[in-house]
Amino acid sequence: MSKVDIDWKNLSYNYTKTDFRYVSKWQNGQWDEGALVEDNMLSISEASTALHYGQQSFEGLKAYRRQDGKIQLFRPDQNAKRMQDSCRRLLMPEIPEEKFIDAVKQVVKANEHFVPPYGTGATLYIRPFIIGVGHNIGVKPAPEYLFCIFCLPVGSYFKSGLTPVNFIVTDYDRAAPTGTGRVKVGGNYAASLYPHKLAVEKGFADCIYLDPLTHTKIEEVGAANFFGITKDNKFVTPNSPSILPSITKYSLMHLAKEYLGMEVEERDVLVDNLDEFKEAGACGTAAVITPIGGIHYKDNLHVFYSEKEVGPVTKKLYNTLYGIQFGDVEAPEGWIVEV
Ligand SMILES: *Cc1c(COP(=O)(O)O)cnc(C)c1O
């Protein structure tokens, strides 16, 4: 394998083409073997359902370089299962868990020299996706599907340590109460671009979505899940059928309980009762945890721990999960898969 000339410490989150990607086709009722290819362009029918009716789903996970140089994945089985949920909701053929994980490993191995060195905080981001393709014009499931995975090196989200950011509550909804909010599909993201733009224009990192039915409860922080630490030290996160179940969130819940001895609650989080929290954060694969400095709601900025500094519980949660992902902290059984 050739060495690549990359400034690992100053990587952004922009697309870069790596050497190999995986493509598998579903045709005549079954998936083919799948193969690694070098071409990063897809050629599909102009009448593909993915292009017109949003019949598609994606996932996001990372490969981490450990101190001993080996490469590991974090809970890829959870991404495989979540993609199966998405496929069921949009009537797309499911990808068997084994095929999913095997394909991820193939892509990482083939692009091994793009996995950033340990200690840089950088990782290899992996993007699996499935799209409905083939000739079709009526609103119905596609006759054929492509399951693809590409990867790219990405920098650490926080180059100078964890930094809190502020968010603003939006009047827009990202999903309907029993719509597609709980599955990882592109349509949810198309709907989020405009409220995101408005939030950024007002000087916030992103917007916070309330529950679509009553607009009284916090649901998502941009494209990340919300958690708060109550004044009596409970880890609390919203419970709703329109929230995307974040693997990072469920991992943090487990760590809060089993590693930090905290009580954990999945329940309503009222936007009028933010005072119950001493700390708050957003979580997802990209940043692990984004500490929330304050939330702007009805002309008032509610500050949690501080707009400048990270609270101690958030910091501990972050260090524990980050340590597990890079192989420095012992992981719960089954969380780590070596490539
Ligand atoms: C992917 C995603 C998340 C984060 O999920 P992780 O599995 O933790 O990466 C949160 N919210 C939305 C809307 C998402 O699409």
PDB file of C-alpha atoms in Angstrom, residues 33-292:
ATOM      1  CA  GLU A  33     -21.495 -10.811  -3.659  1.00  0.00           C
ATOM      2  CA  GLY A  34     -20.463  -7.160  -3.749  1.00  0.00           C
ATOM      3  CA  ALA A  35     -17.011  -5.935  -4.742  1.00  0.00           C
ATOM      4  CA  LEU A  36     -14.440  -3.223  -4.113  1.00  0.00           C
ATOM      5  CA  VAL A  37     -14.133  -0.758  -6.971  1.00  0.00           C
ATOM      6  CA  GLU A  38     -11.945   2.263  -7.694  1.00  0.00           C
ATOM      7  CA  ASP A  39     -14.483   4.431  -9.540  1.00  0.00           C
ATOM      8  CA  ASN A  40     -16.207   6.925  -7.195  1.00  0.00           C
ATOM      9  CA  MET A  41     -18.987   7.728  -9.687  1.00  0.00           C
ATOM     10  CA  LEU A  42     -22.285   5.853  -9.880  1.00  0.00           C
ATOM     11  CA  SER A  43     -24.226   5.376 -13.076  1.00  0.00           C
ATOM     12  CA  ILE A  44     -27.937   4.904 -12.374  1.00  0.00           C
ATOM     13  CA  SER A  45     -31.280   5.232 -14.168  1.00  0.00           C
ATOM     14  CA  GLU A  46     -32.677   8.744 -14.377  1.00  0.00           C
ATOM     15  CA  ALA A  47     -35.908   7.176 -13.092  1.00  0.00           C
ATOM     16  CA  SER A  48     -34.379   5.838  -9.847  1.00  0.00           C
ATOM     17  CA  THR A  49     -36.701   6.103  -6.839  1.00  0.00           C
ATOM     18  CA  ALA A  50     -33.795   7.463  -4.760  1.00  0.00           C
ATOM     19  CA  LEU A  51     -33.735  10.543  -6.994  1.00  0.00           C
ATOM     20  CA  HIS A  52     -37.481  11.254  -7.075  1.00  0.00           C
ATOM     21  CA  TYR A  53     -39.111   9.761  -4.014  1.00  0.00           C
ATOM     22  CA  GLY A  54     -36.283   9.728  -1.495  1.00  0.00           C
ATOM     23  CA  GLN A  55     -36.100   5.945  -1.294  1.00  0.00           C
ATOM     24  CA  GLN A  56     -32.695   5.743   0.310  1.00  0.00           C
ATOM     25  CA  SER A  57     -30.994   5.417   3.676  1.00  0.00           C
ATOM     26  CA  PHE A  58     -27.509   5.988   5.012  1.00  0.00           C
ATOM     27  CA  GLU A  59     -25.335   5.243   8.019  1.00  0.00           C
ATOM     28  CA  GLY A  60     -22.233   6.789   9.536  1.00  0.00           C
ATOM     29  CA  LEU A  61     -19.552   5.135  11.630  1.00  0.00           C
ATOM     30  CA  LYS A  62     -15.809   5.401  12.133  1.00  0.00           C
ATOM     31  CA  ALA A  63     -12.646   3.302  12.171  1.00  0.00           C
ATOM     32  CA  TYR A  64     -10.179   4.178  14.931  1.00  0.00           C
ATOM     33  CA  ARG A  65      -6.393   3.621  15.043  1.00  0.00           C
ATOM     34  CA  ARG A  66      -5.301   2.291  18.417  1.00  0.00           C
ATOM     35  CA  GLN A  67      -2.054   3.004  20.168  1.00  0.00           C
ATOM     36  CA  ASP A  68      -0.729  -0.446  19.109  1.00  0.00           C
ATOM     37  CA  GLY A  69      -1.404   0.494  15.468  1.00  0.00           C
ATOM     38  CA  LYS A  70      -4.339  -1.863  15.005  1.00  0.00           C
ATOM     39  CA  ILE A  71      -7.642  -0.568  13.626  1.00  0.00           C
ATOM     40  CA  GLN A  72     -11.028  -1.031  15.283  1.00  0.00           C
ATOM     41  CA  LEU A  73     -14.703  -0.316  14.688  1.00  0.00           C
ATOM     42  CA  PHE A  74     -17.171   0.809  17.331  1.00  0.00           C
ATOM     43  CA  ARG A  75     -20.461  -1.167  17.491  1.00  0.00           C
ATOM     44  CA  PRO A  76     -20.887  -1.695  13.710  1.00  0.00           C
ATOM     45  CA  ASP A  77     -23.620  -4.246  14.476  1.00  0.00           C
ATOM     46  CA  GLN A  78     -25.754  -1.359  15.746  1.00  0.00           C
ATOM     47  CA  ASN A  79     -25.365   0.518  12.452  1.00  0.00           C
ATOM     48  CA  ALA A  80     -26.265  -2.667  10.565  1.00  0.00           C
ATOM     49  CA  LYS A  81     -29.420  -3.131  12.644  1.00  0.00           C
ATOM     50  CA  ARG A  82     -30.434   0.509  12.327  1.00  0.00           C
ATOM     51  CA  MET A  83     -30.027   0.345   8.548  1.00  0.00           C
ATOM     52  CA  GLN A  84     -32.294  -2.706   8.533  1.00  0.00           C
ATOM     53  CA  ASP A  85     -34.913  -0.647  10.417  1.00  0.00           C
ATOM     54  CA  SER A  86     -34.591   2.120   7.833  1.00  0.00           C
ATOM     55  CA  CYS A  87     -34.924  -0.410   4.994  1.00  0.00           C
ATOM     56  CA  ARG A  88     -38.073  -1.898   6.496  1.00  0.00           C
ATOM     57  CA  ARG A  89     -39.651   1.555   6.879  1.00  0.00           C
ATOM     58  CA  LEU A  90     -38.950   2.510   3.227  1.00  0.00           C
ATOM     59  CA  LEU A  91     -39.647  -0.949   1.770  1.00  0.00           C
ATOM     60  CA  MET A  92     -36.049  -1.568   0.722  1.00  0.00           C
ATOM     61  CA  PRO A  93     -34.377  -4.994   0.952  1.00  0.00           C
ATOM     62  CA  GLU A  94     -32.491  -5.450   4.229  1.00  0.00           C
ATOM     63  CA  ILE A  95     -28.755  -6.000   4.228  1.00  0.00           C
ATOM     64  CA  PRO A  96     -27.816  -8.955   6.424  1.00  0.00           C
ATOM     65  CA  GLU A  97     -25.773  -7.838   9.443  1.00  0.00           C
ATOM     66  CA  GLU A  98     -22.874 -10.099   8.494  1.00  0.00           C
ATOM     67  CA  LYS A  99     -22.732  -8.734   4.951  1.00  0.00           C
ATOM     68  CA  PHE A 100     -22.818  -5.165   6.295  1.00  0.00           C
ATOM     69  CA  ILE A 101     -19.957  -5.671   8.758  1.00  0.00           C
ATOM     70  CA  ASP A 102     -17.895  -7.692   6.300  1.00  0.00           C
ATOM     71  CA  ALA A 103     -18.274  -4.943   3.671  1.00  0.00           C
ATOM     72  CA  VAL A 104     -17.250  -2.243   6.178  1.00  0.00           C
ATOM     73  CA  LYS A 105     -14.141  -4.248   7.053  1.00  0.00           C
ATOM     74  CA  GLN A 106     -13.269  -4.729   3.374  1.00  0.00           C
ATOM     75  CA  VAL A 107     -13.474  -0.992   2.728  1.00  0.00           C
ATOM     76  CA  VAL A 108     -11.369  -0.096   5.778  1.00  0.00           C
ATOM     77  CA  LYS A 109      -8.708  -2.696   4.957  1.00  0.00           C
ATOM     78  CA  ALA A 110      -8.492  -1.604   1.337  1.00  0.00           C
ATOM     79  CA  ASN A 111      -8.004   2.015   2.472  1.00  0.00           C
ATOM     80  CA  GLU A 112      -5.893   1.202   5.522  1.00  0.00           C
ATOM     81  CA  HIS A 113      -3.284   3.854   4.723  1.00  0.00           C
ATOM     82  CA  PHE A 114      -6.013   6.507   5.071  1.00  0.00           C
ATOM     83  CA  VAL A 115      -6.750   5.579   8.690  1.00  0.00           C
ATOM     84  CA  PRO A 116      -5.209   8.460  10.677  1.00  0.00           C
ATOM     85  CA  PRO A 117      -2.483   7.736  13.238  1.00  0.00           C
ATOM     86  CA  TYR A 118      -3.331   7.308  16.918  1.00  0.00           C
ATOM     87  CA  GLY A 119      -3.081  10.510  18.911  1.00  0.00           C
ATOM     88  CA  THR A 120      -4.244  12.912  16.217  1.00  0.00           C
ATOM     89  CA  GLY A 121      -7.924  12.585  17.182  1.00  0.00           C
ATOM     90  CA  ALA A 122      -8.613  12.025  13.494  1.00  0.00           C
ATOM     91  CA  THR A 123     -10.514   8.955  12.267  1.00  0.00           C
ATOM     92  CA  LEU A 124     -11.670   7.213   9.119  1.00  0.00           C
ATOM     93  CA  TYR A 125     -15.336   8.109   8.577  1.00  0.00           C
ATOM     94  CA  ILE A 126     -17.350   5.354   6.925  1.00  0.00           C
ATOM     95  CA  ARG A 127     -20.502   6.071   4.964  1.00  0.00           C
ATOM     96  CA  PRO A 128     -22.705   3.098   4.010  1.00  0.00           C
ATOM     97  CA  PHE A 129     -25.818   3.870   1.967  1.00  0.00           C
ATOM     98  CA  ILE A 130     -28.568   2.138   0.069  1.00  0.00           C
ATOM     99  CA  ILE A 131     -30.463   3.651  -2.858  1.00  0.00           C
ATOM    100  CA  GLY A 132     -33.435   2.533  -4.912  1.00  0.00           C
ATOM    101  CA  VAL A 133     -32.366   2.363  -8.576  1.00  0.00           C
ATOM    102  CA  GLY A 134     -33.585   0.914 -11.879  1.00  0.00           C
ATOM    103  CA  HIS A 135     -36.215   2.172 -14.294  1.00  0.00           C
ATOM    104  CA  ASN A 136     -39.447   3.146 -12.533  1.00  0.00           C
ATOM    105  CA  ILE A 137     -41.726   6.162 -12.588  1.00  0.00           C
ATOM    106  CA  GLY A 138     -44.738   5.330 -10.392  1.00  0.00           C
ATOM    107  CA  VAL A 139     -44.591   5.884  -6.632  1.00  0.00           C
ATOM    108  CA  LYS A 140     -43.614   2.372  -5.620  1.00  0.00           C
ATOM    109  CA  PRO A 141     -40.525   0.557  -4.376  1.00  0.00           C
ATOM    110  CA  ALA A 142     -37.624   0.384  -6.839  1.00  0.00           C
ATOM    111  CA  PRO A 143     -36.991  -2.768  -8.884  1.00  0.00           C
ATOM    112  CA  GLU A 144     -33.282  -2.724  -7.968  1.00  0.00           C
ATOM    113  CA  TYR A 145     -31.035  -1.382  -5.193  1.00  0.00           C
ATOM    114  CA  LEU A 146     -27.397  -0.474  -4.653  1.00  0.00           C
ATOM    115  CA  PHE A 147     -25.689  -0.879  -1.288  1.00  0.00           C
ATOM    116  CA  CYS A 148     -22.460   1.133  -1.264  1.00  0.00           C
ATOM    117  CA  ILE A 149     -19.815   2.093   1.273  1.00  0.00           C
ATOM    118  CA  PHE A 150     -17.115   4.708   0.932  1.00  0.00           C
ATOM    119  CA  CYS A 151     -14.786   6.205   3.508  1.00  0.00           C
ATOM    120  CA  LEU A 152     -12.645   9.263   4.076  1.00  0.00           C
ATOM    121  CA  PRO A 153     -10.278  10.520   6.766  1.00  0.00           C
ATOM    122  CA  VAL A 154     -11.812  13.216   8.967  1.00  0.00           C
ATOM    123  CA  GLY A 155     -10.284  15.480  11.577  1.00  0.00           C
ATOM    124  CA  SER A 156     -11.124  15.673  15.234  1.00  0.00           C
ATOM    125  CA  TYR A 157     -14.203  17.858  15.754  1.00  0.00           C
ATOM    126  CA  PHE A 158     -12.596  19.829  18.545  1.00  0.00           C
ATOM    127  CA  LYS A 159      -9.076  20.760  17.572  1.00  0.00           C
ATOM    128  CA  SER A 160      -8.393  22.672  20.776  1.00  0.00           C
ATOM    129  CA  GLY A 161     -10.355  20.548  23.206  1.00  0.00           C
ATOM    130  CA  LEU A 162     -14.080  20.272  23.941  1.00  0.00           C
ATOM    131  CA  THR A 163     -15.760  23.658  23.515  1.00  0.00           C
ATOM    132  CA  PRO A 164     -19.400  24.488  24.334  1.00  0.00           C
ATOM    133  CA  VAL A 165     -21.588  25.995  21.620  1.00  0.00           C
ATOM    134  CA  ASN A 166     -25.013  27.639  21.652  1.00  0.00           C
ATOM    135  CA  PHE A 167     -28.168  26.427  19.910  1.00  0.00           C
ATOM    136  CA  ILE A 168     -31.505  28.037  19.062  1.00  0.00           C
ATOM    137  CA  VAL A 169     -34.945  26.411  19.170  1.00  0.00           C
ATOM    138  CA  THR A 170     -36.627  26.386  15.748  1.00  0.00           C
ATOM    139  CA  ASP A 171     -40.337  26.574  14.888  1.00  0.00           C
ATOM    140  CA  TYR A 172     -39.787  24.078  12.069  1.00  0.00           C
ATOM    141  CA  ASP A 173     -40.152  20.306  12.384  1.00  0.00           C
ATOM    142  CA  ARG A 174     -37.739  17.769  10.981  1.00  0.00           C
ATOM    143  CA  ALA A 175     -40.185  14.870  11.079  1.00  0.00           C
ATOM    144  CA  ALA A 176     -43.843  14.049  11.772  1.00  0.00           C
ATOM    145  CA  PRO A 177     -44.890  12.211  14.962  1.00  0.00           C
ATOM    146  CA  THR A 178     -45.078   8.791  13.298  1.00  0.00           C
ATOM    147  CA  GLY A 179     -43.214   9.726  10.129  1.00  0.00           C
ATOM    148  CA  THR A 180     -39.619   8.880   9.308  1.00  0.00           C
ATOM    149  CA  GLY A 181     -37.833  10.691  12.148  1.00  0.00           C
ATOM    150  CA  ARG A 182     -36.718   7.457  13.764  1.00  0.00           C
ATOM    151  CA  VAL A 183     -34.966   6.126  10.676  1.00  0.00           C
ATOM    152  CA  LYS A 184     -31.832   7.438   8.992  1.00  0.00           C
ATOM    153  CA  VAL A 185     -33.160   8.602   5.645  1.00  0.00           C
ATOM    154  CA  GLY A 186     -32.079  11.471   3.435  1.00  0.00           C
ATOM    155  CA  GLY A 187     -35.486  13.165   3.377  1.00  0.00           C
ATOM    156  CA  ASN A 188     -35.143  14.148   7.030  1.00  0.00           C
ATOM    157  CA  TYR A 189     -31.902  15.911   6.164  1.00  0.00           C
ATOM    158  CA  ALA A 190     -33.297  17.766   3.149  1.00  0.00           C
ATOM    159  CA  ALA A 191     -35.978  19.121   5.501  1.00  0.00           C
ATOM    160  CA  SER A 192     -33.332  20.233   8.010  1.00  0.00           C
ATOM    161  CA  LEU A 193     -31.190  22.330   5.657  1.00  0.00           C
ATOM    162  CA  TYR A 194     -33.359  25.447   5.831  1.00  0.00           C
ATOM    163  CA  PRO A 195     -33.830  25.638   9.639  1.00  0.00           C
ATOM    164  CA  HIS A 196     -30.095  24.934   9.984  1.00  0.00           C
ATOM    165  CA  LYS A 197     -29.305  27.854   7.690  1.00  0.00           C
ATOM    166  CA  LEU A 198     -31.557  30.178   9.708  1.00  0.00           C
ATOM    167  CA  ALA A 199     -29.880  29.120  12.956  1.00  0.00           C
ATOM    168  CA  VAL A 200     -26.393  29.714  11.576  1.00  0.00           C
ATOM    169  CA  GLU A 201     -27.391  33.117  10.210  1.00  0.00           C
ATOM    170  CA  LYS A 202     -28.424  34.095  13.742  1.00  0.00           C
ATOM    171  CA  GLY A 203     -25.025  33.040  15.058  1.00  0.00           C
ATOM    172  CA  PHE A 204     -25.877  29.609  16.488  1.00  0.00           C
ATOM    173  CA  ALA A 205     -24.209  26.285  15.798  1.00  0.00           C
ATOM    174  CA  ASP A 206     -27.494  24.652  14.798  1.00  0.00           C
ATOM    175  CA  CYS A 207     -31.166  24.522  15.725  1.00  0.00           C
ATOM    176  CA  ILE A 208     -33.019  22.444  18.278  1.00  0.00           C
ATOM    177  CA  TYR A 209     -36.184  20.660  17.188  1.00  0.00           C
ATOM    178  CA  LEU A 210     -39.140  20.309  19.532  1.00  0.00           C
ATOM    179  CA  ASP A 211     -41.620  17.438  19.357  1.00  0.00           C
ATOM    180  CA  PRO A 212     -43.756  17.981  16.236  1.00  0.00           C
ATOM    181  CA  LEU A 213     -47.090  17.439  18.007  1.00  0.00           C
ATOM    182  CA  THR A 214     -46.988  19.908  20.914  1.00  0.00           C
ATOM    183  CA  HIS A 215     -43.766  21.911  20.426  1.00  0.00           C
ATOM    184  CA  THR A 216     -43.060  21.737  24.149  1.00  0.00           C
ATOM    185  CA  LYS A 217     -40.421  18.981  24.395  1.00  0.00           C
ATOM    186  CA  ILE A 218     -36.866  18.819  23.102  1.00  0.00           C
ATOM    187  CA  GLU A 219     -36.285  16.174  20.423  1.00  0.00           C
ATOM    188  CA  GLU A 220     -33.054  16.614  18.478  1.00  0.00           C
ATOM    189  CA  VAL A 221     -30.128  19.027  18.407  1.00  0.00           C
ATOM    190  CA  GLY A 222     -29.563  19.473  14.671  1.00  0.00           C
ATOM    191  CA  ALA A 223     -28.520  16.002  13.569  1.00  0.00           C
ATOM    192  CA  ALA A 224     -27.555  14.844  17.050  1.00  0.00           C
ATOM    193  CA  ASN A 225     -29.415  13.591  20.120  1.00  0.00           C
ATOM    194  CA  PHE A 226     -29.874  15.654  23.284  1.00  0.00           C
ATOM    195  CA  PHE A 227     -28.894  14.718  26.811  1.00  0.00           C
ATOM    196  CA  GLY A 228     -28.933  16.657  30.050  1.00  0.00           C
ATOM    197  CA  ILE A 229     -27.401  16.053  33.475  1.00  0.00           C
ATOM    198  CA  THR A 230     -29.885  16.963  36.204  1.00  0.00           C
ATOM    199  CA  LYS A 231     -28.900  18.833  39.335  1.00  0.00           C
ATOM    200  CA  ASP A 232     -29.159  15.532  41.236  1.00  0.00           C
ATOM    201  CA  ASN A 233     -26.783  13.928  38.710  1.00  0.00           C
ATOM    202  CA  LYS A 234     -29.120  11.876  36.496  1.00  0.00           C
ATOM    203  CA  PHE A 235     -28.418  11.332  32.822  1.00  0.00           C
ATOM    204  CA  VAL A 236     -31.641  12.308  31.027  1.00  0.00           C
ATOM    205  CA  THR A 237     -32.461  12.024  27.335  1.00  0.00           C
ATOM    206  CA  PRO A 238     -35.762  12.527  25.463  1.00  0.00           C
ATOM    207  CA  ASN A 239     -38.054   9.664  24.598  1.00  0.00           C
ATOM    208  CA  SER A 240     -40.014  10.044  21.369  1.00  0.00           C
ATOM    209  CA  PRO A 241     -40.975   8.024  18.285  1.00  0.00           C
ATOM    210  CA  SER A 242     -39.636  10.750  15.990  1.00  0.00           C
ATOM    211  CA  ILE A 243     -36.074  10.857  17.367  1.00  0.00           C
ATOM    212  CA  LEU A 244     -33.326   9.041  15.498  1.00  0.00           C
ATOM    213  CA  PRO A 245     -31.924   6.475  17.958  1.00  0.00           C
ATOM    214  CA  SER A 246     -28.302   7.575  18.265  1.00  0.00           C
ATOM    215  CA  ILE A 247     -25.826   4.772  18.918  1.00  0.00           C
ATOM    216  CA  THR A 248     -23.606   7.302  20.697  1.00  0.00           C
ATOM    217  CA  LYS A 249     -26.543   8.230  22.970  1.00  0.00           C
ATOM    218  CA  TYR A 250     -27.325   4.628  23.926  1.00  0.00           C
ATOM    219  CA  SER A 251     -23.628   4.026  24.509  1.00  0.00           C
ATOM    220  CA  LEU A 252     -23.415   7.078  26.787  1.00  0.00           C
ATOM    221  CA  MET A 253     -26.484   5.886  28.699  1.00  0.00           C
ATOM    222  CA  HIS A 254     -24.764   2.563  29.332  1.00  0.00           C
ATOM    223  CA  LEU A 255     -21.512   4.219  30.389  1.00  0.00           C
ATOM    224  CA  ALA A 256     -23.297   6.720  32.650  1.00  0.00           C
ATOM    225  CA  LYS A 257     -24.954   3.820  34.434  1.00  0.00           C
ATOM    226  CA  GLU A 258     -22.251   1.153  34.465  1.00  0.00           C
ATOM    227  CA  TYR A 259     -19.026   3.185  34.507  1.00  0.00           C
ATOM    228  CA  LEU A 260     -20.078   6.368  36.322  1.00  0.00           C
ATOM    229  CA  GLY A 261     -22.792   4.898  38.570  1.00  0.00           C
ATOM    230  CA  MET A 262     -25.401   7.444  37.506  1.00  0.00           C
ATOM    231  CA  GLU A 263     -29.136   7.031  37.202  1.00  0.00           C
ATOM    232  CA  VAL A 264     -30.350   7.139  33.629  1.00  0.00           C
ATOM    233  CA  GLU A 265     -33.761   8.262  32.365  1.00  0.00           C
ATOM    234  CA  GLU A 266     -35.353   8.326  28.920  1.00  0.00           C
ATOM    235  CA  ARG A 267     -38.349  10.660  29.277  1.00  0.00           C
ATOM    236  CA  ASP A 268     -39.856  13.980  28.222  1.00  0.00           C
ATOM    237  CA  VAL A 269     -37.545  16.990  28.381  1.00  0.00           C
ATOM    238  CA  LEU A 270     -39.672  20.132  28.596  1.00  0.00           C
ATOM    239  CA  VAL A 271     -38.139  23.155  26.920  1.00  0.00           C
ATOM    240  CA  ASP A 272     -39.754  25.283  29.659  1.00  0.00           C
ATOM    241  CA  ASN A 273     -37.923  23.347  32.356  1.00  0.00           C
ATOM    242  CA  LEU A 274     -34.275  23.543  31.318  1.00  0.00           C
ATOM    243  CA  ASP A 275     -33.484  24.693  34.814  1.00  0.00           C
ATOM    244  CA  GLU A 276     -33.503  21.066  35.962  1.00  0.00           C
ATOM    245  CA  PHE A 277     -30.151  20.519  34.204  1.00  0.00           C
ATOM    246  CA  LYS A 278     -26.704  21.549  35.376  1.00  0.00           C
ATOM    247  CA  GLU A 279     -25.097  20.369  32.120  1.00  0.00           C
ATOM    248  CA  ALA A 280     -26.311  19.511  28.618  1.00  0.00           C
ATOM    249  CA  GLY A 281     -24.865  18.128  25.433  1.00  0.00           C
ATOM    250  CA  ALA A 282     -25.534  16.865  21.930  1.00  0.00           C
ATOM    251  CA  CYS A 283     -24.184  13.485  20.889  1.00  0.00           C
ATOM    252  CA  GLY A 284     -23.487  11.619  17.674  1.00  0.00           C
ATOM    253  CA  THR A 285     -20.728   9.781  15.829  1.00  0.00           C
ATOM    254  CA  ALA A 286     -19.199  12.881  14.247  1.00  0.00           C
ATOM    255  CA  ALA A 287     -18.330  14.872  17.396  1.00  0.00           C
ATOM    256  CA  VAL A 288     -19.012  12.199  20.076  1.00  0.00           C
ATOM    257  CA  ILE A 289     -20.267  14.966  22.406  1.00  0.00           C
ATOM    258  CA  THR A 290     -20.855  18.643  21.655  1.00  0.00           C
ATOM    259  CA  PRO A 291     -21.247  20.430  24.984  1.00  0.00           C
ATOM    260  CA  ILE A 292     -24.213  22.817  24.929  1.00  0.00           C
TER     261      ILE A 292
END
